[in-house]
Short mmCIF file of C-alpha atoms and ligand atoms in Angstrom, two decimals:
data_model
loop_
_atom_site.label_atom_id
_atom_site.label_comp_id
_atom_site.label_asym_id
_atom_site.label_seq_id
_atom_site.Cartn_x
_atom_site.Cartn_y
_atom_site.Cartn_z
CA UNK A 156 114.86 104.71 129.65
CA UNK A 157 111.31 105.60 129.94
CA UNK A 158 108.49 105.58 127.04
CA UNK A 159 109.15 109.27 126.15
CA UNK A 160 112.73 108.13 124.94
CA UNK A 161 111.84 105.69 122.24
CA UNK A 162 112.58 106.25 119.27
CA UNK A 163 112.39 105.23 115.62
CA UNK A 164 115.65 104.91 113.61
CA UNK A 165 115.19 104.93 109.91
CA UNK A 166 118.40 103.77 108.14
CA UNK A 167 118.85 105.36 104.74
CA UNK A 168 119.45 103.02 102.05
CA UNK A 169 120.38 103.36 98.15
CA UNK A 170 119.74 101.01 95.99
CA UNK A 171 119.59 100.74 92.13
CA UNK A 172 118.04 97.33 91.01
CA UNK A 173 115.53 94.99 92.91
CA UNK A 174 118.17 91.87 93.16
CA UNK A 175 120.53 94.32 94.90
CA UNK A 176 117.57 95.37 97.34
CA UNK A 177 116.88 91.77 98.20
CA UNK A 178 120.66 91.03 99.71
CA UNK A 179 120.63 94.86 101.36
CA UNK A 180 117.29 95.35 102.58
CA UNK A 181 118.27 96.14 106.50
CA UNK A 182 115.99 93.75 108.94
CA UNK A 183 113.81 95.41 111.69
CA UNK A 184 115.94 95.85 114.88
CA UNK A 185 113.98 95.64 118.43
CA UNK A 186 116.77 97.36 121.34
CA UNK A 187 115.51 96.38 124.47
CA UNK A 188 115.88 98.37 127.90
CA UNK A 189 118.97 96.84 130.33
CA UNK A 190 115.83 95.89 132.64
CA UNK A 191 113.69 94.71 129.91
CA UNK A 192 111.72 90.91 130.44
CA UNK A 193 113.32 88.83 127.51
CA UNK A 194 110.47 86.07 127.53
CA UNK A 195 107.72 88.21 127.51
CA UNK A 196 108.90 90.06 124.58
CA UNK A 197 109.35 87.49 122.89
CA UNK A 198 105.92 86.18 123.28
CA UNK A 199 104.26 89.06 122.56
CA UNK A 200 106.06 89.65 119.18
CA UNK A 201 105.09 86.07 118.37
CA UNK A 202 101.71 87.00 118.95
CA UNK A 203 102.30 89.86 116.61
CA UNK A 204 103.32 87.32 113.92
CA UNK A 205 107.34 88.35 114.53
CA UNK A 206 109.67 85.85 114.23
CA UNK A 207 113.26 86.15 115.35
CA UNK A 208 115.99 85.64 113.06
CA UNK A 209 119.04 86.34 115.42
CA UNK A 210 119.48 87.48 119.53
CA UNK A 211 122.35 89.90 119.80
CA UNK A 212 124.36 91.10 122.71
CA UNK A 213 126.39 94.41 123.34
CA UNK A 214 129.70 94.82 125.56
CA UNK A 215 126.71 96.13 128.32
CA UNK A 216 124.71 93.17 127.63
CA UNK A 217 121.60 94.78 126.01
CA UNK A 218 119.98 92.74 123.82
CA UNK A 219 118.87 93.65 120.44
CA UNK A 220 116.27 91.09 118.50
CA UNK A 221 117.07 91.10 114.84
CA UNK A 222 113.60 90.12 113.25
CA UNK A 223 113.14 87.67 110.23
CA UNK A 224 112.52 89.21 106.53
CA UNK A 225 109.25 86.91 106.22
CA UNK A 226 107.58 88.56 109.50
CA UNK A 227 104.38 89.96 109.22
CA UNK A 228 104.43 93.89 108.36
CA UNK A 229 102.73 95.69 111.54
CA UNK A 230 103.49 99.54 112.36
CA UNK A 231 107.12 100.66 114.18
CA UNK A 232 104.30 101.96 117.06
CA UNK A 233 103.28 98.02 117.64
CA UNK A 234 106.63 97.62 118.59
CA UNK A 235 107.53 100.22 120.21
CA UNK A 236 104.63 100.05 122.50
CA UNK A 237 105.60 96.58 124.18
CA UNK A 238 106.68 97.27 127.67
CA UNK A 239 110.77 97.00 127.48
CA UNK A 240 111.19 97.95 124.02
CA UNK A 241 113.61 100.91 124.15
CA UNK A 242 114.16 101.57 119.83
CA UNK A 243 112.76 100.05 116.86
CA UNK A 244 114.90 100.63 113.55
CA UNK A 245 112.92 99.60 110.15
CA UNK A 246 114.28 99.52 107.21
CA UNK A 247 113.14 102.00 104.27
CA UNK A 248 110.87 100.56 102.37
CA UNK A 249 111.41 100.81 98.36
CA UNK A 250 107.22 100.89 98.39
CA UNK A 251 105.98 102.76 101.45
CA UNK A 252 102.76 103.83 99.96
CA UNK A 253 101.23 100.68 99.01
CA UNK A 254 102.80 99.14 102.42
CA UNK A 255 100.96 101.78 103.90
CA UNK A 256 97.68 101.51 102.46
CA UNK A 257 95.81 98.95 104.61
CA UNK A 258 93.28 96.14 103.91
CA UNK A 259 90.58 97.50 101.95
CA UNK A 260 89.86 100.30 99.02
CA UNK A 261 86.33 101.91 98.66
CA UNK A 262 85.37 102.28 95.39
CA UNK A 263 82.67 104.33 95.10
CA UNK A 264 81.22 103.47 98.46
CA UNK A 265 81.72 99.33 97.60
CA UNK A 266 84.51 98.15 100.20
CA UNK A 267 87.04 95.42 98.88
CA UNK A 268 88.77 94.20 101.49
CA UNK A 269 88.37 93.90 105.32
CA UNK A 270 84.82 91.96 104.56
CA UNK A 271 82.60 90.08 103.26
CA UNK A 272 84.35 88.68 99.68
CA UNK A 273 83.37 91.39 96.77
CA UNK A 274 82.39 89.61 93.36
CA UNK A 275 83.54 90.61 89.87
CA UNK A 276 81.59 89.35 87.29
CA UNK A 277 81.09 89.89 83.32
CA UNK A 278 82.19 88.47 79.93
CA UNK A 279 85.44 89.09 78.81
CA UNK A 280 84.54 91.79 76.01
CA UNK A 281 81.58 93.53 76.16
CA UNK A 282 80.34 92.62 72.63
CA UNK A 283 76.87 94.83 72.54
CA UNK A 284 74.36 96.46 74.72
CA UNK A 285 71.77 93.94 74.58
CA UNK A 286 74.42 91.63 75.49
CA UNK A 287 75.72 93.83 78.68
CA UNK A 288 72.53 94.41 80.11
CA UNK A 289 71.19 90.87 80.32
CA UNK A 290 74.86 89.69 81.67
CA UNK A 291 74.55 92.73 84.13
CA UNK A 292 71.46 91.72 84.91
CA UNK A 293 72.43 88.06 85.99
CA UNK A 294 75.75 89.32 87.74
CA UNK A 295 73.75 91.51 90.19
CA UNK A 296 71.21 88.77 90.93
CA UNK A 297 73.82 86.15 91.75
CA UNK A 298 75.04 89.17 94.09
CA UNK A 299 78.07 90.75 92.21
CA UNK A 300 78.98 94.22 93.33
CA UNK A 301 81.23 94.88 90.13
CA UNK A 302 80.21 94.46 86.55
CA UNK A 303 83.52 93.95 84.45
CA UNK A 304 84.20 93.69 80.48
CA UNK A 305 86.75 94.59 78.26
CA UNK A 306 85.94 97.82 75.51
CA UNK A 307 89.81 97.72 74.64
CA UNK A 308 91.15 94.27 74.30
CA UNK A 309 94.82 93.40 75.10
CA UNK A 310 94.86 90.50 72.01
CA UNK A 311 97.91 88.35 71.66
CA UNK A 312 96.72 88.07 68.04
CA UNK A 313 96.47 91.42 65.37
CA UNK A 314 93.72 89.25 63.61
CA UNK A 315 91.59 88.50 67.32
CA UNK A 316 88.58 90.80 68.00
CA UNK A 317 89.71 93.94 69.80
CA UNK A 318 86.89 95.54 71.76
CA UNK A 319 84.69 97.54 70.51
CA UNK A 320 86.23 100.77 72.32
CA UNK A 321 84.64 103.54 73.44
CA UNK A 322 80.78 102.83 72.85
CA UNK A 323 81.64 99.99 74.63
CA UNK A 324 82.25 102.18 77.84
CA UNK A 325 79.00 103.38 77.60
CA UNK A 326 76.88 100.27 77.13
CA UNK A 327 78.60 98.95 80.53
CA UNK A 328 78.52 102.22 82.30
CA UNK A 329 74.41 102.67 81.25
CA UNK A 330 74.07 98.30 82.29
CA UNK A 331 75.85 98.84 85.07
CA UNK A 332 74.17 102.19 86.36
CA UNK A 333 70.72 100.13 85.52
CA UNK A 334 71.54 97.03 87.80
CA UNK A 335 73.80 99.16 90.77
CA UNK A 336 76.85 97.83 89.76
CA UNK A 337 80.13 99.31 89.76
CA UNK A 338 81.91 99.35 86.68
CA UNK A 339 85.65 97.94 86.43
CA UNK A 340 87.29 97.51 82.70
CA UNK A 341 90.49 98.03 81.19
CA UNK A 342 92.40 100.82 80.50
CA UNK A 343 95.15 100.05 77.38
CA UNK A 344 96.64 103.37 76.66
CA UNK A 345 97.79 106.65 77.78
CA UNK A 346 95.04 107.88 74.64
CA UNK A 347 91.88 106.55 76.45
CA UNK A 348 92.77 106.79 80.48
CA UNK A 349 90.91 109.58 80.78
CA UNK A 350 87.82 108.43 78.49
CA UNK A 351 87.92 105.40 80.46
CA UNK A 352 87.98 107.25 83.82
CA UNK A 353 85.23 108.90 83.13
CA UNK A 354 82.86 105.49 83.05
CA UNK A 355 85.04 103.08 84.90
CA UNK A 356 84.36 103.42 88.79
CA UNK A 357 87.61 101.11 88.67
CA UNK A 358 89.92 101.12 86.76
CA UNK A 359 91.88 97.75 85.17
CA UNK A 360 95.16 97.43 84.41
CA UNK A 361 96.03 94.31 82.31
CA UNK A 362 98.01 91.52 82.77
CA UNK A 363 100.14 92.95 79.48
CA UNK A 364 100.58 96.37 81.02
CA UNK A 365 101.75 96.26 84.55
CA UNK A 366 104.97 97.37 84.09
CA UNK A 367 103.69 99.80 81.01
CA UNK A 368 104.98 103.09 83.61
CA UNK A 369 103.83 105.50 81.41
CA UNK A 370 100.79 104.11 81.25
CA UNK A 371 100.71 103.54 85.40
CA UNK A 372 101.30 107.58 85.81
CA UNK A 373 98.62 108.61 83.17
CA UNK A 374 96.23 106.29 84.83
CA UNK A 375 97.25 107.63 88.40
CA UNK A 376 96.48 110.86 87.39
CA UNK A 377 93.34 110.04 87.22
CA UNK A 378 93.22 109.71 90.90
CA UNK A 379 90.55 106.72 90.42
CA UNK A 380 91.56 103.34 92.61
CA UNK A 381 92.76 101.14 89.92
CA UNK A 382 92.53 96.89 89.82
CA UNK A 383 96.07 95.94 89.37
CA UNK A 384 96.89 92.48 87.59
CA UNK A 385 99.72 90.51 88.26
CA UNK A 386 102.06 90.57 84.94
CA UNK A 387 102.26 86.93 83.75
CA UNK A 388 105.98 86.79 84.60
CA UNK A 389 106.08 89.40 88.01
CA UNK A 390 107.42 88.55 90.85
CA UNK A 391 105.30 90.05 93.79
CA UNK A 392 108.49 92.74 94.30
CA UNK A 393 107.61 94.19 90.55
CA UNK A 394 104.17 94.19 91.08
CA UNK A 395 104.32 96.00 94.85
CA UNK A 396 106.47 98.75 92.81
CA UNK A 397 103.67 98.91 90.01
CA UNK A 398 101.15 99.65 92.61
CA UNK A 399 103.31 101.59 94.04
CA UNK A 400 103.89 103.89 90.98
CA UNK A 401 99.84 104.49 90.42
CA UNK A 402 99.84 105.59 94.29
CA UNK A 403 102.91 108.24 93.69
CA UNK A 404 100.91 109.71 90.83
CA UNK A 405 97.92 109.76 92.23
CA UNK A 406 95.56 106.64 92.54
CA UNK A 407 93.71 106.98 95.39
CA UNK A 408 93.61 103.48 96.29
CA UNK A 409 94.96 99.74 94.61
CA UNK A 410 92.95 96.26 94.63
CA UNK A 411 95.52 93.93 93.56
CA UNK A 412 94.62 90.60 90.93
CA UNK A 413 96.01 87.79 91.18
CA UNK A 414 95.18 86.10 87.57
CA UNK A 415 97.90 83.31 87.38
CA UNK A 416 101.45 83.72 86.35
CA UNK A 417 103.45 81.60 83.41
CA UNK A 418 104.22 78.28 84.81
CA UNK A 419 105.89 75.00 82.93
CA UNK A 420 102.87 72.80 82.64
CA UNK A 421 100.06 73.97 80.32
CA UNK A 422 97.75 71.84 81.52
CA UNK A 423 95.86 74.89 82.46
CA UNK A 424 96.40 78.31 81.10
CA UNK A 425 98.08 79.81 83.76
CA UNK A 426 99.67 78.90 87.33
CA UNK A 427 97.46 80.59 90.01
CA UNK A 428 99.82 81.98 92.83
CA UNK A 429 97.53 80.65 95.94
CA UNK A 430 100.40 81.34 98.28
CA UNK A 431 101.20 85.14 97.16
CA UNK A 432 97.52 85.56 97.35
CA UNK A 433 98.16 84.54 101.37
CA UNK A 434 101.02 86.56 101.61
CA UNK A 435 99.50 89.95 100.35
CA UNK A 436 96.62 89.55 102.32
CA UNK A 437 98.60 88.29 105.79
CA UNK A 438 101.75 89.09 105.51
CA UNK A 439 101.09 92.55 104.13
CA UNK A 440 97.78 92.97 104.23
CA UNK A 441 96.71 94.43 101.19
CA UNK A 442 93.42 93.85 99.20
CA UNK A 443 93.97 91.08 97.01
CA UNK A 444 91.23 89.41 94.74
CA UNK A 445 92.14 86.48 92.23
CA UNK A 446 91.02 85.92 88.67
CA UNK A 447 90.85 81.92 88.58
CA UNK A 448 89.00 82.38 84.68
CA UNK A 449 92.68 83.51 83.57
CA UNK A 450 94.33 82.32 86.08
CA UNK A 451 92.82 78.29 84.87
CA UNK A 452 91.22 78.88 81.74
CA UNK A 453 88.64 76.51 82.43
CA UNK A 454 85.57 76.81 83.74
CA UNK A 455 84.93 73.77 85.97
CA UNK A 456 87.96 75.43 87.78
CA UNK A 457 86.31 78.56 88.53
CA UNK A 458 84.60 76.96 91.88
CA UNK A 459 87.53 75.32 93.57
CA UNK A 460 89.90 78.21 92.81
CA UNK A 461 87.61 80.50 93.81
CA UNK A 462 87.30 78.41 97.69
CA UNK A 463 90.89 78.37 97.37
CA UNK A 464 91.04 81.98 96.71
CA UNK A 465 88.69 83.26 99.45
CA UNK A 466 90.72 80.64 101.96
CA UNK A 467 93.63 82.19 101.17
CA UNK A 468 92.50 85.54 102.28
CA UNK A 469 91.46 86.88 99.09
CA UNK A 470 89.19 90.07 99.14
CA UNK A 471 87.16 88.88 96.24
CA UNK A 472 87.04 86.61 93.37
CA UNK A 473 86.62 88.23 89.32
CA UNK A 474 84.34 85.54 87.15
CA UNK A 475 84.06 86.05 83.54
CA UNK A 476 80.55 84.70 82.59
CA UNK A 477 78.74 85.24 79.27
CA UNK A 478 75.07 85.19 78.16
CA UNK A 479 76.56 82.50 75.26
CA UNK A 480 79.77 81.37 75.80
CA UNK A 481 80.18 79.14 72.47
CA UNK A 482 79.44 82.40 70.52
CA UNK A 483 81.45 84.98 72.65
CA UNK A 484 84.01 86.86 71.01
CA UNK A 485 86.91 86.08 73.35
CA UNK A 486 87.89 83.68 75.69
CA UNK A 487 84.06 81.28 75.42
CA UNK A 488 85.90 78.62 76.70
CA UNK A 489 86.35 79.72 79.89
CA UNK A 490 83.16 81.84 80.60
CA UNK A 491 80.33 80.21 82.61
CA UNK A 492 76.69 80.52 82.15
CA UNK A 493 75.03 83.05 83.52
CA UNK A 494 73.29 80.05 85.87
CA UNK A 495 76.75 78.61 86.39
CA UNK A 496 77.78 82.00 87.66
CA UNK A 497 74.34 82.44 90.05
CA UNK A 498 75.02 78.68 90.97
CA UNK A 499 78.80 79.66 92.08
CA UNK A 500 78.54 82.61 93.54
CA UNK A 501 75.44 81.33 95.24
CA UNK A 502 77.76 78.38 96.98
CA UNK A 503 81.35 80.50 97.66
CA UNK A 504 78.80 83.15 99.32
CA UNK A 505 77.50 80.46 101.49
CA UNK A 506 80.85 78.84 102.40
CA UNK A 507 82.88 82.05 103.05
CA UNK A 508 85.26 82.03 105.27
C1 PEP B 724 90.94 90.67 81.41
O1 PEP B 724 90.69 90.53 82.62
O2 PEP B 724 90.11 91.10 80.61
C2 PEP B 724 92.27 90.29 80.90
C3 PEP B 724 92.64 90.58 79.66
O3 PEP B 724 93.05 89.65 81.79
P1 PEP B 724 94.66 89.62 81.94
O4 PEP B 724 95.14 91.04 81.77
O5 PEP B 724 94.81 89.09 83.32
O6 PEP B 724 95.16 88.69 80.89
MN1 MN B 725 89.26 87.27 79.08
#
């Protein structure tokens, strides 16, 4: 067989639900040629992060290397260029597009991913104007690139403040515009996406609303990249599909936000996922930033979460700071100081990895 004869074999598969998927899901399948050198395959796809799950043997003796599920994702043309390969099959993927999209997302000329760490910073809600510009102010001289804040509010409570909607937008959009920041906040219904689109450079999806698909195609419409957060009880499966879903309607690119998931212990407000954090940014390579103000609720967290974060591979940490936290409107409790957040973003800039 010479190069010209490889090919790729794409096995169609059907599926209907997710836990079905997980026992179907066909591995990747290396055929080698009859002449091909066994060891220095092998070698090479461990250098490509492949690991084999089984060796198998025709009636001819040709070998075919069946590859483990938890092998890093690299392109059928990787494998198809190593000298001896003769076919690669891959299995269909139930979320080509966001497997497809690569390491980073430009928003509005700021790169997340494939860098330097981006910063998100910015109180929870944005509670006035005053109050926006001086926190924008101290985000973008601690060195954030994104200014964030809530004008709708995804409360747990009727009786909890609820953003203060769409002036809201503007009093970020004019702080942020005044202090080159980009603006990221979230989007809560179907109503406001395209309000929101048009001051948001990205756009949020809550926690609370990752599996809202209505709200996931309205949004993609919108063709802005979109922030996706983790839902509190996703596995990373549900929340590749989510992304997934904005991409098919037409989000042109997806940061995903890992902001802690519902654990047993509440000994801090949420379990932060430090090993799906490695796996989206290794394994598939996707830009992944992590929320440890949600993710911990606490703010002497926010430092060695955020180390953890950036360790793991994360593209870029989101800090919610306030001007006062005692008197903030949501979520004080958690917020830093607007010298807290120069102090910490001052110290994960100088440790990056
Ligand atoms: C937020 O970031 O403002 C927020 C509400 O977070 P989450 O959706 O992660 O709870
Ligand atoms: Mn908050």
């Amino acid at each position: 067989l010479t190069k010209r004869t490889k090919r790729l074999i794409f096995p169609s598969e059907i599926f209907e639900e997710i836990e079905d998927f997980k026992q179907t899901r066909s591995p990747v399948i290396v055929s080698l040629q009859p002449d091909a050198n066994l060891g220095a395959i092998k070698k090479r796809l461990t250098e490509l992060g492949q690991w084999l799950s089984s060796e198998e043997r025709d009636n001819n003796g040709r070998v075919s290397l069946v590859l483990a599920a938890h092998s890093t994702k690299v392109k059928p043309e990787q494998l198809l260029g190593i000298a001896g390969v003769a076919a690669v099959s891959m299995p269909t993927s139930v979320h080509p597009k966001i497997e497809a999209q690569g390491p980073s997302v430009d928003v509005d000329g700021v790169r997340v991913g494939g860098g330097a760490p981006v910063f998100f910073a910015g109180p929870c809600s944005v509670e006035g104007e005053e109050q926006i510009f001086e926190i924008a102010r101290a985000a973008s001289q601690a060195g954030a690139s994104f200014l964030r804040g809530g004008a709708y509010k995804p409360r747990t409570s009727p009786y909890a403040f609820q953003g203060h909607g769409e002036p809201a937008l503007l009093w970020l959009q004019r702080a942020a515009r005044e202090f080159h920041l980009k603006v990221v906040t979230e989007v809560m219904s179907e109503a406001t996406a395209p309000l929101v689109a048009e001051r948001a450079d990205l756009l949020q999806i809550g926690s609370r609303n990752m599996q809202n698909f209505s709200l996931l195609k309205e949004v993609g419409k919108t063709q802005k990249p979109v922030l996706l957060k983790r839902g509190m009880s996703a596995t990373v499966e549900e929340w590749l599909l989510s992304a997934e879903y904005l991409l098919v309607h037409g989000t042109k690119g997806v940061i995903l936000c890992e902001r802690g998931i519902r654990g047993f212990d509440t000994s801090t407000r949420n379990l932060v996922d430090i090993g799906t954090v490695a796996l989206l940014a290794h394994v598939y390579r996707l830009p992944v930033i992590v929320d440890p103000s949600h993710g911990t609720g606490r703010k002497d967290l926010i430092l060695p979460l955020g180390r953890a974060a950036l360790a793991a591979g994360a593209a870029g940490v989101m800090i919610e700071a306030h001007n006062d936290p005692g008197s903030a409107l949501s979520d004080g409790p958690q917020a830093l100081t607007l010298s807290e957040l120069q102090q910490t973003l001052a110290q994960l800039k100088r440790e990056q990895p």
